[in-house]
Amino acid sequence: MSALVATMEMLFTPLWSFEQFRYLCCNFAAYSHRQPDVVQGHANCLDTDTHNDCDLGDDLPQSERLSRGVKNYGCSHYRRRCRILAPCCNEVFDCRHCHNDIKNVNEALPLKCHEISRHLVKRVICSLCSHEQDVQQVCENCGVCMGEYFCSICKFFDDETKKQQYHCDSCGICRGGGRDNFFHCDRCGCCYSNALQSGHPCVEKSMHQNCPVCFEYLFDSLKEVTVLRCGHTMHQDCACKMHTHAQYCCPICSKSVCDMSSVWEQIDREIASTQMPESHNNKRVWILCNDCGATNEVMYHIVAHKCTSCSSYNTRVTRGALNSTSSTSSSS
C-alpha cells in the first residue's frame, strides 16, 4: 500500500510555478535558437506571437515583405519582430527588460543576479524565420522589418511608432514623446518637457538617482517621471500616491511640492480659533522654514508655526519653547 501511495505522489507532482515555467521556456529558446524550428516559448510573448508568418514570401512586393507580422510579435514591453541574444548569459529574450525581470528581479540566487546593457547586444533572432544575425533593422534572411523604429546605437526595435521615439545623443539612450517636445538639460542630465525650458530649478544629475518613494532608477525608467518645484524628480504615480496620503513635501529636501497658499490660509483660521493657555502666552521658539530656508523666532502654538519670511507653515522647530524673558536674557 505504501508503495502505491508513493507511486501516486510521483504521478501527481505539483505544477511548475509561473516563474519556473518562464525560466524553462527562455532557456529552451536559448539552447535551440540555432535550429531551423525555433519554439516561440518566451512567457512574456503574447498569444499573437503564434501567428504563422514564417513563410519567407519571396513573391511579395518589398513593402509587403517588410511589414509582415507587424505588431504580432514582442512582449509586454515592446512590440517587435525579433528577439535579442543576451551577451552576458547567451540566452534569448524578447527585450532587455524581460532579461532583467528573470535574471535580476526574480532570480532566487543573489550571485546570479545581473542586468544587461542595451549597448552590448550584438546578435538578434528574427521572430518570423528564426534566423540569427547581427543587429540590423531588416532581416537578412526573410527581408522583414524587425522594428518600425530602429536605433543602431541602443540596439532598440519597436513597432509602435506612436510613442514618437527618438535617440538623444546627450542622454545616450532612446526616449519617447517626440524630439520636438523635449529639450536636454545638461546640468540635470536628462531630457525635459519644453514647458520647463523657460525656467526650472536645476539639480545636478537629478535624474541619475532612484525614485525617493519606490527606489527605482529614474534615468531609464519606463514610467512617467515628474519634476517637482524644488528640482528633484520622482515617478508621477509615486507623487500621486503621496498626495493621496496628504504628503506634500519633497522626500529629499522637504520643500513643498505644489502651491500650498490655500492650505496656509486654512491653518491661519485654525490658529485664530485655537486659544492657547495663559501659561504658553509668552513661549517663543526658533523655527527653520523648509521652503525658503529662513530661521525665525516666533510665538509658540500647538497647531503650527508660520515663517515670517515667506508665510509658509512648512517649518520645523529647531529650539525648544522658551519664556520670552529667558530668551531675551540669553540673546543679550
mmCIF file of C-alpha atoms in Angstrom:
data_model
loop_
_atom_site.group_PDB
_atom_site.id
_atom_site.type_symbol
_atom_site.label_atom_id
_atom_site.label_comp_id
_atom_site.label_asym_id
_atom_site.label_seq_id
_atom_site.Cartn_x
_atom_site.Cartn_y
_atom_site.Cartn_z
ATOM 1 C CA MET A 1 0.000 0.000 0.000
ATOM 2 C CA SER A 2 2.802 2.397 0.881
ATOM 3 C CA ALA A 3 4.460 1.709 -2.477
ATOM 4 C CA LEU A 4 1.210 2.561 -4.245
ATOM 5 C CA VAL A 5 0.933 5.839 -2.348
ATOM 6 C CA ALA A 6 4.500 6.716 -3.241
ATOM 7 C CA THR A 7 3.809 5.956 -6.888
ATOM 8 C CA MET A 8 0.700 8.136 -6.868
ATOM 9 C CA GLU A 9 2.623 11.001 -5.275
ATOM 10 C CA MET A 10 5.184 10.804 -8.060
ATOM 11 C CA LEU A 11 2.450 10.941 -10.676
ATOM 12 C CA PHE A 12 0.729 13.956 -9.153
ATOM 13 C CA THR A 13 3.709 16.213 -8.558
ATOM 14 C CA PRO A 14 2.920 19.926 -8.094
ATOM 15 C CA LEU A 15 2.703 22.042 -11.211
ATOM 16 C CA TRP A 16 5.512 24.430 -12.030
ATOM 17 C CA SER A 17 5.217 27.975 -10.824
ATOM 18 C CA PHE A 18 4.883 30.726 -13.420
ATOM 19 C CA GLU A 19 8.488 31.856 -12.929
ATOM 20 C CA GLN A 20 9.805 28.269 -13.277
ATOM 21 C CA PHE A 21 7.833 27.841 -16.491
ATOM 22 C CA ARG A 22 9.054 31.168 -17.898
ATOM 23 C CA TYR A 23 12.670 30.353 -16.987
ATOM 24 C CA LEU A 24 12.435 26.916 -18.610
ATOM 25 C CA CYS A 25 10.919 28.331 -21.792
ATOM 26 C CA CYS A 26 13.559 31.019 -22.023
ATOM 27 C CA ASN A 27 16.400 28.526 -21.507
ATOM 28 C CA PHE A 28 14.880 26.206 -24.093
ATOM 29 C CA ALA A 29 14.845 29.066 -26.592
ATOM 30 C CA ALA A 30 18.454 29.874 -25.733
ATOM 31 C CA TYR A 31 19.674 26.339 -26.439
ATOM 32 C CA SER A 32 17.551 25.836 -29.550
ATOM 33 C CA HIS A 33 17.605 29.216 -31.290
ATOM 34 C CA ARG A 34 20.186 27.999 -33.780
ATOM 35 C CA GLN A 35 17.891 25.221 -35.006
ATOM 36 C CA PRO A 36 15.588 25.716 -38.033
ATOM 37 C CA ASP A 37 12.415 25.273 -35.973
ATOM 38 C CA VAL A 38 12.605 27.699 -33.066
ATOM 39 C CA VAL A 39 9.911 27.354 -30.437
ATOM 40 C CA GLN A 40 8.221 30.682 -29.686
ATOM 41 C CA GLY A 41 8.278 29.929 -25.971
ATOM 42 C CA HIS A 42 9.048 33.075 -24.015
ATOM 43 C CA ALA A 43 6.416 33.606 -21.328
ATOM 44 C CA ASN A 44 6.319 37.347 -21.876
ATOM 45 C CA CYS A 45 5.251 36.883 -25.508
ATOM 46 C CA LEU A 46 1.594 37.480 -26.205
ATOM 47 C CA ASP A 47 -0.727 34.960 -27.814
ATOM 48 C CA THR A 48 -0.470 36.803 -31.104
ATOM 49 C CA ASP A 49 3.124 35.598 -31.417
ATOM 50 C CA THR A 50 1.818 32.250 -32.627
ATOM 51 C CA HIS A 51 0.719 33.736 -35.959
ATOM 52 C CA ASN A 52 2.018 31.782 -38.916
ATOM 53 C CA ASP A 53 4.256 34.338 -40.617
ATOM 54 C CA CYS A 54 7.203 32.023 -41.211
ATOM 55 C CA ASP A 55 6.646 31.957 -44.983
ATOM 56 C CA LEU A 56 9.535 33.897 -46.473
ATOM 57 C CA GLY A 57 7.182 35.499 -49.007
ATOM 58 C CA ASP A 58 9.661 35.653 -51.871
ATOM 59 C CA ASP A 59 6.880 36.605 -54.271
ATOM 60 C CA LEU A 60 5.637 39.523 -52.122
ATOM 61 C CA PRO A 61 6.416 43.130 -53.027
ATOM 62 C CA GLN A 62 9.173 44.743 -50.966
ATOM 63 C CA SER A 63 6.751 46.920 -48.978
ATOM 64 C CA GLU A 64 4.558 43.964 -48.014
ATOM 65 C CA ARG A 65 7.559 41.840 -47.145
ATOM 66 C CA LEU A 66 8.865 44.495 -44.788
ATOM 67 C CA SER A 67 5.529 44.867 -42.988
ATOM 68 C CA ARG A 68 4.773 41.161 -42.456
ATOM 69 C CA GLY A 69 3.849 40.341 -38.866
ATOM 70 C CA VAL A 70 3.871 43.956 -37.698
ATOM 71 C CA LYS A 71 2.656 44.222 -34.067
ATOM 72 C CA ASN A 72 2.077 40.456 -33.943
ATOM 73 C CA TYR A 73 5.289 39.734 -32.057
ATOM 74 C CA GLY A 74 7.010 41.027 -28.968
ATOM 75 C CA CYS A 75 6.389 41.107 -25.247
ATOM 76 C CA SER A 76 4.602 43.179 -22.625
ATOM 77 C CA HIS A 77 7.239 45.894 -23.004
ATOM 78 C CA TYR A 78 7.606 46.276 -26.783
ATOM 79 C CA ARG A 79 6.003 45.043 -29.991
ATOM 80 C CA ARG A 80 8.870 43.930 -32.226
ATOM 81 C CA ARG A 81 9.702 41.174 -34.677
ATOM 82 C CA CYS A 82 12.963 39.998 -33.211
ATOM 83 C CA ARG A 83 14.474 38.750 -30.000
ATOM 84 C CA ILE A 84 17.867 39.524 -28.531
ATOM 85 C CA LEU A 85 20.689 37.183 -27.670
ATOM 86 C CA ALA A 86 21.973 38.338 -24.282
ATOM 87 C CA PRO A 87 25.788 38.593 -24.422
ATOM 88 C CA CYS A 88 26.056 38.130 -20.652
ATOM 89 C CA CYS A 89 24.376 34.711 -20.392
ATOM 90 C CA ASN A 90 23.976 33.687 -24.069
ATOM 91 C CA GLU A 91 20.207 33.242 -23.672
ATOM 92 C CA VAL A 92 17.367 34.560 -25.836
ATOM 93 C CA PHE A 93 14.881 37.150 -24.554
ATOM 94 C CA ASP A 94 12.249 39.349 -26.119
ATOM 95 C CA CYS A 95 13.934 42.512 -24.772
ATOM 96 C CA ARG A 96 16.367 43.647 -22.113
ATOM 97 C CA HIS A 97 13.552 44.257 -19.625
ATOM 98 C CA CYS A 98 12.436 40.644 -19.959
ATOM 99 C CA HIS A 99 16.033 39.614 -19.296
ATOM 100 C CA ASN A 100 16.301 41.822 -16.235
ATOM 101 C CA ASP A 101 12.981 40.584 -14.838
ATOM 102 C CA ILE A 102 14.160 36.982 -14.991
ATOM 103 C CA LYS A 103 17.851 37.350 -14.229
ATOM 104 C CA ASN A 104 17.672 40.110 -11.634
ATOM 105 C CA VAL A 105 14.256 40.747 -10.096
ATOM 106 C CA ASN A 106 13.063 37.132 -9.976
ATOM 107 C CA GLU A 107 16.415 35.380 -9.621
ATOM 108 C CA ALA A 108 16.473 33.333 -6.403
ATOM 109 C CA LEU A 109 20.264 33.188 -6.155
ATOM 110 C CA PRO A 110 21.826 36.625 -5.487
ATOM 111 C CA LEU A 111 25.129 35.659 -7.103
ATOM 112 C CA LYS A 112 23.361 35.004 -10.406
ATOM 113 C CA CYS A 113 21.533 38.361 -10.463
ATOM 114 C CA HIS A 114 22.656 40.631 -13.291
ATOM 115 C CA GLU A 115 21.314 43.134 -15.801
ATOM 116 C CA ILE A 116 22.026 43.529 -19.483
ATOM 117 C CA SER A 117 23.393 46.672 -21.106
ATOM 118 C CA ARG A 118 21.431 47.664 -24.191
ATOM 119 C CA HIS A 119 24.580 48.811 -25.962
ATOM 120 C CA LEU A 120 26.312 45.416 -25.644
ATOM 121 C CA VAL A 121 23.708 43.450 -27.616
ATOM 122 C CA LYS A 122 25.304 42.253 -30.849
ATOM 123 C CA ARG A 123 23.050 39.450 -32.115
ATOM 124 C CA VAL A 124 19.289 39.205 -32.694
ATOM 125 C CA ILE A 125 16.947 36.411 -33.837
ATOM 126 C CA CYS A 126 14.192 37.149 -36.341
ATOM 127 C CA SER A 127 10.794 36.202 -34.884
ATOM 128 C CA LEU A 128 9.445 35.147 -38.298
ATOM 129 C CA CYS A 129 12.217 32.964 -39.715
ATOM 130 C CA SER A 130 14.291 32.342 -36.542
ATOM 131 C CA HIS A 131 17.478 33.447 -38.297
ATOM 132 C CA GLU A 132 20.278 34.672 -36.024
ATOM 133 C CA GLN A 133 22.178 37.683 -37.316
ATOM 134 C CA ASP A 134 23.973 40.876 -36.395
ATOM 135 C CA VAL A 135 21.865 43.772 -35.117
ATOM 136 C CA GLN A 136 20.131 45.403 -38.079
ATOM 137 C CA GLN A 137 16.643 46.653 -38.905
ATOM 138 C CA VAL A 138 15.816 44.303 -41.820
ATOM 139 C CA CYS A 139 16.256 40.544 -41.528
ATOM 140 C CA GLU A 140 18.956 39.386 -43.928
ATOM 141 C CA ASN A 141 17.160 36.063 -44.424
ATOM 142 C CA CYS A 142 13.444 36.795 -44.923
ATOM 143 C CA GLY A 143 13.579 40.543 -45.563
ATOM 144 C CA VAL A 144 11.104 41.510 -42.836
ATOM 145 C CA CYS A 145 11.488 44.790 -40.940
ATOM 146 C CA MET A 146 12.127 43.732 -37.345
ATOM 147 C CA GLY A 147 11.098 47.127 -35.950
ATOM 148 C CA GLU A 148 9.395 50.150 -37.495
ATOM 149 C CA TYR A 149 11.583 52.230 -35.194
ATOM 150 C CA PHE A 150 15.199 51.119 -35.017
ATOM 151 C CA CYS A 151 18.218 52.578 -33.243
ATOM 152 C CA SER A 152 21.577 51.039 -34.080
ATOM 153 C CA ILE A 153 23.192 52.676 -31.024
ATOM 154 C CA CYS A 154 20.754 51.372 -28.402
ATOM 155 C CA LYS A 155 20.049 48.145 -30.365
ATOM 156 C CA PHE A 156 16.391 49.050 -29.932
ATOM 157 C CA PHE A 157 13.427 47.832 -32.008
ATOM 158 C CA ASP A 158 9.782 48.866 -31.656
ATOM 159 C CA ASP A 159 6.768 48.590 -33.978
ATOM 160 C CA GLU A 160 4.667 51.088 -32.014
ATOM 161 C CA THR A 161 5.886 54.320 -33.571
ATOM 162 C CA LYS A 162 3.052 56.304 -31.960
ATOM 163 C CA LYS A 163 5.370 56.575 -28.953
ATOM 164 C CA GLN A 164 7.402 59.028 -31.070
ATOM 165 C CA GLN A 165 10.737 57.503 -30.139
ATOM 166 C CA TYR A 166 13.947 59.431 -30.698
ATOM 167 C CA HIS A 167 17.579 58.987 -29.746
ATOM 168 C CA CYS A 168 19.156 61.657 -27.541
ATOM 169 C CA ASP A 169 22.914 61.826 -28.027
ATOM 170 C CA SER A 170 23.390 63.646 -24.717
ATOM 171 C CA CYS A 171 21.390 61.073 -22.747
ATOM 172 C CA GLY A 172 22.931 58.251 -24.752
ATOM 173 C CA ILE A 173 19.634 56.358 -24.960
ATOM 174 C CA CYS A 174 16.323 56.423 -26.836
ATOM 175 C CA ARG A 175 13.362 58.250 -25.364
ATOM 176 C CA GLY A 176 9.694 58.640 -26.256
ATOM 177 C CA GLY A 177 7.391 61.596 -26.677
ATOM 178 C CA GLY A 178 8.829 63.289 -29.764
ATOM 179 C CA ARG A 179 12.131 65.093 -30.223
ATOM 180 C CA ASP A 180 10.392 68.434 -30.839
ATOM 181 C CA ASN A 181 8.565 68.227 -27.500
ATOM 182 C CA PHE A 182 11.646 67.860 -25.300
ATOM 183 C CA PHE A 183 14.969 69.552 -24.646
ATOM 184 C CA HIS A 184 18.086 68.223 -22.940
ATOM 185 C CA CYS A 185 19.223 69.986 -19.758
ATOM 186 C CA ASP A 186 22.967 69.461 -19.407
ATOM 187 C CA ARG A 187 23.026 70.172 -15.680
ATOM 188 C CA CYS A 188 20.070 67.939 -14.791
ATOM 189 C CA GLY A 189 21.458 65.376 -17.240
ATOM 190 C CA CYS A 190 18.191 64.414 -18.875
ATOM 191 C CA CYS A 191 15.507 65.382 -21.404
ATOM 192 C CA TYR A 192 12.720 67.568 -20.015
ATOM 193 C CA SER A 193 9.481 68.812 -21.492
ATOM 194 C CA ASN A 194 9.655 72.104 -23.396
ATOM 195 C CA ALA A 195 7.257 73.532 -20.806
ATOM 196 C CA LEU A 196 10.196 73.579 -18.360
ATOM 197 C CA GLN A 197 12.683 75.167 -20.739
ATOM 198 C CA SER A 198 11.832 78.783 -19.861
ATOM 199 C CA GLY A 199 12.779 78.186 -16.259
ATOM 200 C CA HIS A 200 13.095 75.223 -13.932
ATOM 201 C CA PRO A 201 15.189 74.662 -10.805
ATOM 202 C CA CYS A 202 18.231 72.683 -11.925
ATOM 203 C CA VAL A 203 19.588 69.985 -9.646
ATOM 204 C CA GLU A 204 22.867 68.373 -10.627
ATOM 205 C CA LYS A 205 22.153 64.944 -12.175
ATOM 206 C CA SER A 206 18.642 64.974 -10.722
ATOM 207 C CA MET A 207 17.537 62.094 -12.947
ATOM 208 C CA HIS A 208 20.569 59.943 -12.216
ATOM 209 C CA GLN A 209 19.177 58.647 -8.940
ATOM 210 C CA ASN A 210 16.498 56.353 -7.572
ATOM 211 C CA CYS A 211 12.920 57.475 -7.071
ATOM 212 C CA PRO A 212 12.722 58.555 -3.390
ATOM 213 C CA VAL A 213 9.464 56.615 -2.995
ATOM 214 C CA CYS A 214 9.833 53.295 -4.854
ATOM 215 C CA PHE A 215 13.668 53.389 -5.276
ATOM 216 C CA GLU A 216 13.587 52.507 -8.981
ATOM 217 C CA TYR A 217 16.331 54.125 -11.071
ATOM 218 C CA LEU A 218 14.776 57.117 -12.809
ATOM 219 C CA PHE A 219 17.079 57.815 -15.743
ATOM 220 C CA ASP A 220 15.931 54.931 -17.918
ATOM 221 C CA SER A 221 12.658 54.105 -16.197
ATOM 222 C CA LEU A 222 9.686 53.187 -18.388
ATOM 223 C CA LYS A 223 7.317 55.017 -16.032
ATOM 224 C CA GLU A 224 6.460 58.704 -16.383
ATOM 225 C CA VAL A 225 8.682 60.979 -14.299
ATOM 226 C CA THR A 226 7.700 64.357 -12.878
ATOM 227 C CA VAL A 227 9.914 67.276 -11.853
ATOM 228 C CA LEU A 228 8.992 68.859 -8.529
ATOM 229 C CA ARG A 229 9.128 72.598 -7.811
ATOM 230 C CA CYS A 230 12.385 72.084 -5.937
ATOM 231 C CA GLY A 231 14.004 70.406 -8.961
ATOM 232 C CA HIS A 232 14.060 66.871 -7.584
ATOM 233 C CA THR A 233 12.392 64.102 -9.563
ATOM 234 C CA MET A 234 10.193 61.087 -8.889
ATOM 235 C CA HIS A 235 7.683 58.900 -10.659
ATOM 236 C CA GLN A 236 4.380 60.578 -11.435
ATOM 237 C CA ASP A 237 2.489 57.653 -9.878
ATOM 238 C CA CYS A 238 4.550 57.926 -6.704
ATOM 239 C CA ALA A 239 3.809 61.655 -6.468
ATOM 240 C CA CYS A 240 0.077 60.949 -6.806
ATOM 241 C CA LYS A 241 0.276 58.344 -4.050
ATOM 242 C CA MET A 242 1.975 60.898 -1.802
ATOM 243 C CA HIS A 243 -0.854 63.350 -2.378
ATOM 244 C CA THR A 244 -3.387 60.612 -1.635
ATOM 245 C CA HIS A 245 -1.773 60.214 1.791
ATOM 246 C CA ALA A 246 -1.641 64.008 2.363
ATOM 247 C CA GLN A 247 2.132 64.193 1.877
ATOM 248 C CA TYR A 248 3.005 67.447 0.127
ATOM 249 C CA CYS A 249 6.722 67.763 0.881
ATOM 250 C CA CYS A 250 9.620 66.542 -1.220
ATOM 251 C CA PRO A 251 11.053 63.377 0.381
ATOM 252 C CA ILE A 252 14.572 64.640 -0.341
ATOM 253 C CA CYS A 253 14.617 68.321 0.667
ATOM 254 C CA SER A 254 11.221 68.692 2.441
ATOM 255 C CA LYS A 255 10.148 71.662 0.314
ATOM 256 C CA SER A 256 6.509 71.983 -0.697
ATOM 257 C CA VAL A 257 5.828 70.213 -3.989
ATOM 258 C CA CYS A 258 2.889 72.422 -5.010
ATOM 259 C CA ASP A 259 1.190 75.750 -4.251
ATOM 260 C CA MET A 260 0.067 75.454 -0.629
ATOM 261 C CA SER A 261 -1.279 79.013 -0.137
ATOM 262 C CA SER A 262 -4.876 77.813 0.297
ATOM 263 C CA VAL A 263 -3.716 75.365 2.967
ATOM 264 C CA TRP A 264 -1.758 78.088 4.770
ATOM 265 C CA GLU A 265 -4.903 80.250 4.855
ATOM 266 C CA GLN A 266 -6.842 77.381 6.389
ATOM 267 C CA ILE A 267 -4.145 76.966 9.063
ATOM 268 C CA ASP A 268 -4.367 80.722 9.747
ATOM 269 C CA ARG A 269 -8.051 80.310 10.547
ATOM 270 C CA GLU A 270 -7.359 77.244 12.667
ATOM 271 C CA ILE A 271 -4.755 79.109 14.748
ATOM 272 C CA ALA A 272 -7.048 82.109 15.169
ATOM 273 C CA SER A 273 -9.806 79.862 16.543
ATOM 274 C CA THR A 274 -7.489 77.857 18.824
ATOM 275 C CA GLN A 275 -6.703 79.729 22.078
ATOM 276 C CA MET A 276 -3.525 78.800 23.898
ATOM 277 C CA PRO A 277 -3.471 78.554 27.721
ATOM 278 C CA GLU A 278 -2.077 81.520 29.635
ATOM 279 C CA SER A 279 0.993 79.525 30.665
ATOM 280 C CA HIS A 280 2.053 79.445 26.983
ATOM 281 C CA ASN A 281 1.276 83.046 26.060
ATOM 282 C CA ASN A 282 4.905 84.135 26.308
ATOM 283 C CA LYS A 283 6.503 80.993 24.880
ATOM 284 C CA ARG A 284 8.657 81.509 21.803
ATOM 285 C CA VAL A 285 10.524 79.053 19.581
ATOM 286 C CA TRP A 286 13.093 79.173 16.828
ATOM 287 C CA ILE A 287 11.930 77.604 13.568
ATOM 288 C CA LEU A 288 13.530 76.686 10.241
ATOM 289 C CA CYS A 289 11.433 77.122 7.102
ATOM 290 C CA ASN A 290 11.753 74.188 4.721
ATOM 291 C CA ASP A 291 10.530 76.294 1.781
ATOM 292 C CA CYS A 292 12.737 79.399 1.943
ATOM 293 C CA GLY A 293 15.436 78.252 4.375
ATOM 294 C CA ALA A 294 14.979 81.217 6.750
ATOM 295 C CA THR A 295 15.164 80.919 10.541
ATOM 296 C CA ASN A 296 12.739 82.897 12.690
ATOM 297 C CA GLU A 297 11.826 83.301 16.319
ATOM 298 C CA VAL A 298 8.039 83.082 16.565
ATOM 299 C CA MET A 299 5.334 82.649 19.170
ATOM 300 C CA TYR A 300 4.792 79.026 20.106
ATOM 301 C CA HIS A 301 1.496 77.485 19.049
ATOM 302 C CA ILE A 302 0.283 73.941 19.324
ATOM 303 C CA VAL A 303 -1.153 73.909 15.750
ATOM 304 C CA ALA A 304 1.751 75.159 13.611
ATOM 305 C CA HIS A 305 4.413 77.862 13.283
ATOM 306 C CA LYS A 306 4.367 80.369 10.448
ATOM 307 C CA CYS A 307 7.509 81.566 8.709
ATOM 308 C CA THR A 308 7.675 85.351 8.880
ATOM 309 C CA SER A 309 9.725 85.487 5.666
ATOM 310 C CA CYS A 310 7.507 83.579 3.208
ATOM 311 C CA SER A 311 4.325 82.918 5.247
ATOM 312 C CA SER A 312 4.767 79.155 4.905
ATOM 313 C CA TYR A 313 3.771 76.697 7.596
ATOM 314 C CA ASN A 314 6.190 74.099 6.251
ATOM 315 C CA THR A 315 8.513 74.700 9.191
ATOM 316 C CA ARG A 316 10.265 72.754 11.893
ATOM 317 C CA VAL A 317 11.188 73.736 15.447
ATOM 318 C CA THR A 318 14.956 73.966 15.907
ATOM 319 C CA ARG A 319 14.985 75.101 19.530
ATOM 320 C CA GLY A 320 12.586 74.207 22.319
ATOM 321 C CA ALA A 321 9.943 76.535 23.739
ATOM 322 C CA LEU A 322 11.385 79.274 25.966
ATOM 323 C CA ASN A 323 9.924 82.088 28.023
ATOM 324 C CA SER A 324 10.309 85.477 26.399
ATOM 325 C CA THR A 325 12.317 86.782 29.391
ATOM 326 C CA SER A 326 14.838 83.953 29.320
ATOM 327 C CA SER A 327 15.071 84.230 25.548
ATOM 328 C CA THR A 328 15.898 87.926 25.741
ATOM 329 C CA SER A 329 18.404 87.356 28.502
ATOM 330 C CA SER A 330 20.310 84.635 26.616
ATOM 331 C CA SER A 331 20.456 86.594 23.362
ATOM 332 C CA SER A 332 21.994 89.671 25.047
#
